């Protein structure tokens, strides 16, 4: 690494992130069925039909994994609770052993001097709620609030930070318009409703957590830089539409009480009645804003129906995901986030790359290049307060199964043995405390 902890301001938080379904092993501990289980069981949706039933078996190996977090000198561990592990039917009875598991997780972090950063929804919706319309159903706000109430009641006194929902764009657009993630819909009405309801759920969750006296509450959005494929007005227009849907819709809802015009052009007819009245709930005051950033998209026009853009192949070096490496985009989004939320500290809540191998010099270079952007932003006075790597472990990369390896620690998916990669060792050195 070409940085050390001392190159960052006092109190800057370095962290590492995971999510429940991607590492725990959803088949154990009394967790209920989720829409990812049925999505994965449907041929053609997920590489090799793989699912999260075993994943990294973190459920049984939690202590070993928490030792890796602490041993890597990370300050923060960003994890998620699984709704279906805690409430197997989505509503009603609580699975006590599920809650106990997260209780041990939080205590295990605190015992090791690591700050627990909680996310309440990282994509595994309980199947009974999916059957009832899931994110398309406004009742999600009540169901989610009930679940958040249970988690806040048990963990709220000890977590360091909390955010309701990871990556609203993926929850809504990727899953209901592009169809690449569960529930695999390709429907503009469903997408518009999910886009709005995900924000409504965010606002309700913040209200519930505040009522439990919790602080340090934030939102985590993902961003991809919109690069027009050429200089034509049509390509610029297409990139603006993409940018509005992906990058500005959720920031607009959270911080401006409005959605961008370029997104409303196609979505307005499909939004639920009275959506404008929900901004009072959506815009709950926050304590921080999280950015997940990986790549850019090269965008061309299609000439077809709205949104009228298509992803094109780009010229930059790519990660194993086929994603272009574009660190400048992180600088761009730190500025955009600061424009929307000038009073809030910013955290890079995810950044990292999929790469094969244990001697992962490419991952080290990727992290260095993105942290250079963070340092440049800090030098210009932007309030960046932390940077978390995705991910601690190689894990279930959703529709791409187990082949795409984002971990600082290698996982052998036959034996489930963990083996720190070179990037982990280098980070551990860079983050050594004086
Ligand atoms: O693995 C995902 C994670 O669940 C959410 N953010 C992006 C990561 C890499 O695709």
Coordinates of C-alpha atoms and ligand atoms in Angstrom, one line a residue:
X1 CA 0.0 0.0 0.0
X2 CA 1.3 3.4 -0.7
X3 CA -0.3 5.0 2.4
X4 CA -0.4 4.4 6.1
X5 CA -3.0 5.4 8.7
X6 CA -0.9 8.4 9.5
X7 CA -1.7 9.9 6.1
X8 CA -5.3 10.4 7.1
X9 CA -6.8 12.7 9.7
X10 CA -7.0 11.6 13.3
X11 CA -10.2 9.5 13.8
X12 CA -10.5 8.5 10.1
X13 CA -12.2 5.1 10.2
X14 CA -10.9 2.2 8.1
X15 CA -13.4 -0.7 7.8
X16 CA -14.3 -3.9 6.0
X17 CA -17.8 -4.9 4.9
X18 CA -19.8 -8.0 4.4
X19 CA -23.5 -8.9 4.1
X20 CA -25.6 -11.6 5.7
X21 CA -26.8 -13.7 2.8
X22 CA -23.4 -13.5 1.1
X23 CA -21.4 -15.1 4.0
X24 CA -23.6 -16.6 6.7
X25 CA -25.0 -19.8 5.3
X26 CA -28.7 -19.2 5.0
X27 CA -29.6 -22.9 5.3
X28 CA -28.8 -23.0 9.1
X29 CA -30.1 -21.5 12.3
X30 CA -33.8 -21.4 11.5
X31 CA -33.7 -18.7 8.8
X32 CA -36.8 -18.4 6.6
X33 CA -36.9 -18.7 2.8
X34 CA -36.1 -15.5 0.8
X35 CA -36.6 -14.3 -2.7
X36 CA -32.9 -15.0 -3.4
X37 CA -33.5 -18.7 -2.6
X38 CA -36.2 -19.0 -5.2
X39 CA -34.5 -16.7 -7.7
X40 CA -31.4 -18.9 -7.5
X41 CA -33.5 -22.0 -7.8
X42 CA -34.9 -20.8 -11.1
X43 CA -32.6 -21.9 -14.0
X44 CA -30.7 -19.2 -15.8
X45 CA -30.8 -16.6 -13.0
X46 CA -27.5 -17.4 -11.2
X47 CA -24.3 -18.8 -12.4
X48 CA -24.3 -22.6 -11.8
X49 CA -27.6 -22.1 -9.9
X50 CA -25.6 -21.4 -6.8
X51 CA -27.3 -20.0 -3.7
X52 CA -26.4 -18.8 -0.2
X53 CA -27.4 -22.0 1.7
X54 CA -23.7 -22.5 2.9
X55 CA -21.9 -19.5 1.6
X56 CA -18.8 -19.0 3.8
X57 CA -20.4 -20.7 6.8
X58 CA -19.8 -17.6 8.8
X59 CA -22.7 -18.6 11.0
X60 CA -20.4 -21.3 12.5
X61 CA -17.1 -19.5 12.0
X62 CA -18.0 -16.1 13.3
X63 CA -15.2 -16.0 15.9
X64 CA -12.5 -16.8 13.3
X65 CA -13.9 -14.1 11.0
X66 CA -14.1 -11.5 13.7
X67 CA -10.4 -12.3 14.6
X68 CA -9.6 -11.6 11.0
X69 CA -11.3 -8.2 11.2
X70 CA -9.5 -7.2 14.4
X71 CA -6.2 -8.8 13.2
X72 CA -6.3 -6.7 10.0
X73 CA -6.3 -3.5 12.2
X74 CA -9.7 -2.4 10.9
X75 CA -11.6 0.0 13.1
X76 CA -15.1 -0.8 11.8
X77 CA -17.0 -3.9 10.6
X78 CA -19.9 -3.2 8.4
X79 CA -22.3 -6.2 8.4
X80 CA -26.0 -6.8 7.8
X81 CA -28.7 -8.5 9.7
X82 CA -30.9 -10.9 7.7
X83 CA -34.6 -10.1 8.0
X84 CA -35.5 -13.8 7.3
X85 CA -33.1 -15.1 9.9
X86 CA -34.7 -12.8 12.5
X87 CA -38.3 -13.1 11.4
X88 CA -38.6 -16.2 9.2
X89 CA -42.0 -15.2 7.9
X90 CA -41.1 -11.6 7.5
X91 CA -43.8 -10.7 10.0
X92 CA -44.8 -12.1 13.4
X93 CA -42.7 -14.6 15.3
X94 CA -39.1 -13.9 16.0
X95 CA -36.5 -16.6 15.6
X96 CA -34.6 -16.1 18.9
X97 CA -31.5 -18.0 17.8
X98 CA -31.2 -15.6 14.9
X99 CA -31.3 -12.6 17.1
X100 CA -28.9 -14.3 19.6
X101 CA -26.5 -14.8 16.7
X102 CA -26.3 -11.1 15.9
X103 CA -26.1 -10.3 19.6
X104 CA -23.0 -12.4 19.8
X105 CA -21.7 -10.8 16.7
X106 CA -22.0 -7.3 18.1
X107 CA -20.5 -8.3 21.5
X108 CA -17.7 -10.2 19.7
X109 CA -16.8 -7.0 17.8
X110 CA -16.9 -4.8 20.9
X111 CA -14.7 -7.3 22.8
X112 CA -12.2 -7.0 20.0
X113 CA -12.3 -3.2 19.9
X114 CA -14.0 -3.1 16.5
X115 CA -17.0 -0.7 15.9
X116 CA -20.2 -2.5 14.7
X117 CA -21.8 -0.8 11.7
X118 CA -25.2 -2.3 11.1
X119 CA -27.2 -2.5 7.8
X120 CA -30.7 -3.7 8.2
X121 CA -31.5 -4.8 4.7
X122 CA -28.9 -6.2 2.2
X123 CA -31.3 -7.8 -0.2
X124 CA -32.7 -11.1 1.1
X125 CA -36.4 -10.4 1.3
X126 CA -38.4 -13.0 3.2
X127 CA -40.4 -15.0 0.7
X128 CA -43.9 -14.4 2.3
X129 CA -43.3 -10.7 1.8
X130 CA -42.2 -11.2 -1.8
X131 CA -45.4 -13.2 -2.3
X132 CA -47.3 -10.1 -1.0
X133 CA -45.8 -7.9 -3.6
X134 CA -42.5 -7.1 -1.9
X135 CA -41.0 -3.7 -2.8
X136 CA -44.0 -2.9 -5.0
X137 CA -46.3 -2.9 -2.0
X138 CA -46.5 0.2 0.1
X139 CA -47.1 -2.0 3.1
X140 CA -43.4 -2.8 3.0
X141 CA -42.9 0.4 5.1
X142 CA -44.9 -1.1 8.0
X143 CA -43.4 -4.5 7.7
X144 CA -39.9 -3.1 7.6
X145 CA -40.6 -0.8 10.5
X146 CA -41.7 -3.8 12.6
X147 CA -38.5 -5.7 11.7
X148 CA -36.3 -2.7 12.4
X149 CA -38.1 -2.2 15.8
X150 CA -37.1 -5.8 16.8
X151 CA -33.5 -5.4 15.7
X152 CA -33.2 -1.9 17.3
X153 CA -34.7 -3.2 20.5
X154 CA -32.0 -5.9 20.8
X155 CA -28.8 -4.4 19.2
X156 CA -29.5 -0.6 19.2
X157 CA -27.8 0.0 22.5
X158 CA -24.4 -1.3 21.2
X159 CA -24.0 -0.7 17.5
X160 CA -21.8 2.2 16.5
X161 CA -23.7 3.2 13.4
X162 CA -26.7 2.0 11.4
X163 CA -28.2 2.4 7.9
X164 CA -31.5 0.9 6.9
X165 CA -30.9 -0.3 3.3
X166 CA -27.9 -1.1 1.2
X167 CA -27.8 0.3 -2.3
X168 CA -31.4 1.4 -3.1
X169 CA -30.6 1.4 -6.9
X170 CA -29.9 -2.4 -6.7
X171 CA -32.9 -3.1 -4.6
X172 CA -35.2 -1.2 -7.0
X173 CA -33.8 -0.7 -10.5
X174 CA -31.4 -3.7 -10.9
X175 CA -34.0 -6.1 -9.5
X176 CA -37.3 -4.7 -10.9
X177 CA -36.3 -3.1 -14.2
X178 CA -33.1 -4.8 -15.4
X179 CA -34.2 -8.1 -13.8
X180 CA -30.7 -9.2 -12.9
X181 CA -31.3 -9.6 -9.2
X182 CA -34.3 -11.1 -7.2
X183 CA -37.2 -10.8 -7.8
X184 CA -36.0 -10.7 -11.4
X185 CA -38.7 -8.4 -12.7
X186 CA -38.5 -6.3 -15.9
X187 CA -41.3 -3.9 -15.4
X188 CA -41.3 -0.1 -15.3
X189 CA -44.3 0.2 -12.9
X190 CA -42.8 -2.3 -10.5
X191 CA -39.4 -0.4 -10.7
X192 CA -41.0 3.0 -10.1
X193 CA -42.8 1.7 -7.0
X194 CA -39.7 0.0 -5.7
X195 CA -37.6 3.1 -6.2
X196 CA -40.0 5.1 -4.1
X197 CA -40.9 2.5 -1.5
X198 CA -37.3 1.8 -0.8
X199 CA -36.9 5.4 0.3
X200 CA -40.1 5.4 2.2
X201 CA -38.8 2.3 4.1
X202 CA -35.6 4.1 4.8
X203 CA -37.4 7.1 6.4
X204 CA -39.6 4.9 8.5
X205 CA -36.6 2.9 9.7
X206 CA -34.8 6.0 10.7
X207 CA -37.8 7.1 12.7
X208 CA -38.0 3.8 14.5
X209 CA -34.3 3.7 15.3
X210 CA -34.5 7.3 16.7
X211 CA -37.4 6.3 18.9
X212 CA -35.0 3.7 20.4
X213 CA -32.5 6.4 21.1
X214 CA -30.1 5.3 18.5
X215 CA -27.6 7.8 16.9
X216 CA -25.1 7.8 14.1
X217 CA -27.7 6.9 11.5
X218 CA -27.1 7.1 7.8
X219 CA -28.0 6.1 4.3
X220 CA -25.8 4.0 1.9
X221 CA -26.2 4.6 -1.8
X222 CA -24.3 3.2 -4.7
X223 CA -22.9 5.3 -7.6
X224 CA -21.6 4.6 -11.1
X225 CA -20.1 7.4 -13.2
X226 CA -22.0 8.1 -16.4
X227 CA -19.6 8.3 -19.3
X228 CA -21.2 9.2 -22.7
X229 CA -19.9 6.9 -25.4
X230 CA -19.1 9.8 -27.7
X231 CA -19.7 13.5 -28.0
X232 CA -23.1 13.4 -29.7
X233 CA -26.0 15.1 -28.1
X234 CA -27.9 11.8 -28.1
X235 CA -25.1 10.1 -26.1
X236 CA -25.0 13.0 -23.6
X237 CA -28.7 12.8 -23.2
X238 CA -28.6 9.0 -22.6
X239 CA -25.9 9.5 -20.0
X240 CA -27.9 12.2 -18.2
X241 CA -30.9 9.8 -18.0
X242 CA -28.7 7.0 -16.6
X243 CA -27.1 9.5 -14.1
X244 CA -30.6 10.7 -13.0
X245 CA -31.9 7.2 -12.3
X246 CA -28.8 5.7 -10.8
X247 CA -27.0 8.5 -9.0
X248 CA -29.4 11.4 -8.4
X249 CA -32.8 9.9 -7.8
X250 CA -32.0 8.6 -4.2
X251 CA -29.9 11.7 -3.3
X252 CA -32.7 13.9 -4.5
X253 CA -35.3 12.0 -2.4
X254 CA -33.2 11.9 0.7
X255 CA -31.8 15.5 0.7
X256 CA -33.9 17.7 -1.6
X257 CA -37.4 16.3 -1.3
X258 CA -37.6 15.9 -5.1
X259 CA -36.7 13.5 -7.8
X260 CA -34.7 14.7 -10.8
X261 CA -36.7 15.7 -13.8
X262 CA -34.8 13.4 -16.2
X263 CA -35.9 10.4 -14.0
X264 CA -39.5 11.6 -13.6
X265 CA -39.8 11.8 -17.4
X266 CA -40.2 8.0 -17.5
X267 CA -41.1 7.2 -14.0
X268 CA -43.8 9.7 -13.0
X269 CA -46.7 7.9 -14.6
X270 CA -45.8 4.8 -12.6
X271 CA -45.1 6.2 -9.2
X272 CA -47.7 5.4 -6.5
X273 CA -50.4 8.0 -5.8
X274 CA -49.4 10.8 -3.4
X275 CA -45.7 10.0 -3.6
X276 CA -44.8 13.7 -3.1
X277 CA -46.3 13.6 0.3
X278 CA -43.8 11.0 1.5
X279 CA -40.8 13.3 1.3
X280 CA -41.5 14.4 4.9
X281 CA -40.9 10.9 6.0
X282 CA -38.1 10.1 3.6
X283 CA -36.1 13.2 4.5
X284 CA -35.5 12.3 8.1
X285 CA -32.3 14.1 9.3
X286 CA -29.3 11.9 9.0
X287 CA -25.9 11.8 10.7
X288 CA -23.8 10.6 7.8
X289 CA -24.0 9.5 4.1
X290 CA -22.3 6.4 2.8
X291 CA -21.1 5.9 -0.8
X292 CA -20.5 2.5 -2.4
X293 CA -18.3 3.0 -5.5
X294 CA -16.7 0.6 -7.9
X295 CA -16.8 1.7 -11.6
X296 CA -18.2 3.8 -14.4
X297 CA -20.6 2.8 -17.2
X298 CA -20.1 3.9 -20.8
X299 CA -23.5 4.9 -22.0
X300 CA -24.9 5.1 -25.5
X301 CA -28.4 6.0 -26.9
X302 CA -30.8 3.3 -28.1
X303 CA -33.3 5.4 -29.9
X304 CA -36.0 3.2 -28.3
X305 CA -38.4 3.6 -25.5
X306 CA -37.5 5.5 -22.3
X307 CA -34.9 5.3 -20.6
X308 CA -33.3 5.0 -24.1
X309 CA -29.8 4.1 -23.0
X310 CA -27.6 1.0 -23.3
X311 CA -24.4 0.0 -21.7
X312 CA -21.4 -0.1 -24.1
X313 CA -18.0 -1.8 -23.7
X314 CA -15.4 0.7 -22.4
X315 CA -11.7 1.0 -23.1
X316 CA -10.2 1.1 -19.6
X317 CA -8.6 -1.9 -17.7
X318 CA -11.3 -4.1 -16.1
X319 CA -11.8 -6.1 -13.0
X320 CA -12.9 -9.7 -13.0
X321 CA -16.5 -8.4 -13.0
X322 CA -15.8 -6.8 -16.4
X323 CA -16.1 -3.4 -14.6
X324 CA -13.8 -0.6 -15.8
X325 CA -11.4 0.7 -13.2
X326 CA -12.1 4.5 -12.9
X327 CA -10.9 6.0 -9.6
X328 CA -11.7 9.5 -10.7
X329 CA -15.4 8.6 -10.4
X330 CA -15.0 8.3 -6.6
X331 CA -13.7 11.9 -6.4
X332 CA -16.7 13.0 -8.6
X333 CA -19.2 11.3 -6.3
X334 CA -17.7 12.6 -3.1
X335 CA -18.2 16.1 -4.5
X336 CA -21.8 15.3 -5.6
X337 CA -22.6 13.8 -2.2
X338 CA -21.2 16.8 -0.5
X339 CA -23.3 19.1 -2.6
X340 CA -26.4 17.3 -1.6
X341 CA -25.5 16.8 2.1
X342 CA -23.1 19.7 2.9
X343 CA -23.4 19.1 6.7
X344 CA -22.8 15.4 6.8
X345 CA -19.6 13.4 7.1
X346 CA -19.1 11.1 4.1
X347 CA -18.0 7.5 4.3
X348 CA -17.0 5.3 1.5
X349 CA -19.0 2.3 2.7
X350 CA -17.8 -0.1 -0.1
X351 CA -15.0 -0.1 -2.6
X352 CA -13.0 -3.0 -3.9
X353 CA -12.5 -5.3 -6.8
X354 CA -13.1 -8.9 -7.9
X355 CA -9.8 -10.5 -8.8
X356 CA -8.5 -14.1 -8.7
X357 CA -5.4 -15.2 -6.8
X358 CA -3.8 -14.8 -3.4
X359 CA -1.0 -12.5 -4.4
X360 CA -3.4 -9.8 -5.4
X361 CA -1.2 -6.9 -6.5
X362 CA -4.1 -5.7 -8.7
X363 CA -6.4 -5.3 -5.7
X364 CA -3.6 -3.4 -3.8
X365 CA -3.2 -1.0 -6.8
X366 CA -7.0 -0.6 -7.0
X367 CA -7.3 0.3 -3.3
X368 CA -4.3 2.7 -3.5
X369 CA -5.8 4.5 -6.5
X370 CA -9.2 4.9 -4.8
X371 CA -7.7 6.0 -1.5
X372 CA -5.7 8.6 -3.5
X373 CA -9.0 10.1 -4.5
X374 CA -10.1 10.1 -0.9
X375 CA -7.0 11.9 0.1
X376 CA -7.4 14.5 -2.7
X377 CA -11.0 15.1 -1.5
X378 CA -9.8 15.5 2.1
X379 CA -7.1 18.0 0.9
X380 CA -9.9 20.0 -0.7
X381 CA -11.7 20.1 2.6
X382 CA -14.4 17.5 1.9
X383 CA -15.6 15.8 5.2
X384 CA -14.6 12.2 4.3
X385 CA -14.6 10.3 7.6
X386 CA -14.0 6.7 6.6
X387 CA -13.3 4.1 4.0
X388 CA -14.5 0.5 4.1
X389 CA -13.4 -2.3 1.8
X390 CA -15.6 -4.7 0.1
X391 CA -15.1 -7.4 1.3
X392 CA -13.5 -9.2 4.2
X393 CA -14.1 -12.7 2.6
X394 CA -14.6 -14.1 -0.9
X395 CA -18.3 -14.6 -0.9
X396 CA -21.6 -15.2 -2.8
X397 CA -21.5 -12.6 -5.5
X398 CA -25.3 -12.8 -6.2
X399 CA -26.2 -13.7 -9.8
X400 CA -22.5 -14.4 -10.5
X401 CA -22.2 -17.1 -7.7
X402 CA -18.9 -17.9 -6.0
X403 CA -16.5 -17.3 -8.9
X404 CA -16.0 -13.6 -8.5
X405 CA -13.7 -13.1 -5.6
X406 CA -13.9 -9.7 -3.8
X407 CA -12.3 -10.9 -0.5
X408 CA -9.2 -9.7 1.3
X409 CA -9.3 -13.2 2.6
X410 CA -9.5 -16.2 0.3
X411 CA -12.2 -18.8 1.0
X412 CA -11.8 -22.3 -0.3
X413 CA -15.5 -23.2 -1.0
X414 CA -14.8 -26.9 -0.7
X415 CA -13.1 -26.9 2.8
X416 CA -14.3 -23.4 3.8
X417 CA -10.8 -22.6 5.0
X418 CA -9.8 -19.0 5.2
X419 CA -6.4 -17.7 3.9
X420 CA -5.5 -14.0 4.1
X421 CA -4.4 -12.6 0.7
X422 CA -1.4 -10.3 0.1
X423 CA -3.9 -7.3 0.2
X424 CA -5.0 -8.2 3.7
X425 CA -1.4 -8.4 4.9
X426 CA -0.5 -5.1 3.3
X427 CA -3.6 -3.3 4.7
X428 CA -2.8 -4.7 8.2
X429 CA 0.7 -3.1 8.0
X430 CA -0.7 0.2 6.6
X431 CA -3.3 0.3 9.3
X432 CA -1.0 -0.5 12.3
X433 CA -1.8 1.9 15.1
X434 CA 1.0 4.0 16.5
Ligands
LIG1 O1 -21.3 -8.0 -3.5 C1 -21.8 -6.7 -3.7 C2 -22.5 -6.2 -2.5 O2 -23.5 -7.1 -2.0 C3 -23.1 -4.8 -2.7 N1 -22.3 -3.9 -3.3 C4 -21.5 -4.4 -4.5 C5 -20.8 -5.7 -4.1 C6 -20.0 -6.2 -5.4 O3 -20.8 -6.4 -6.5

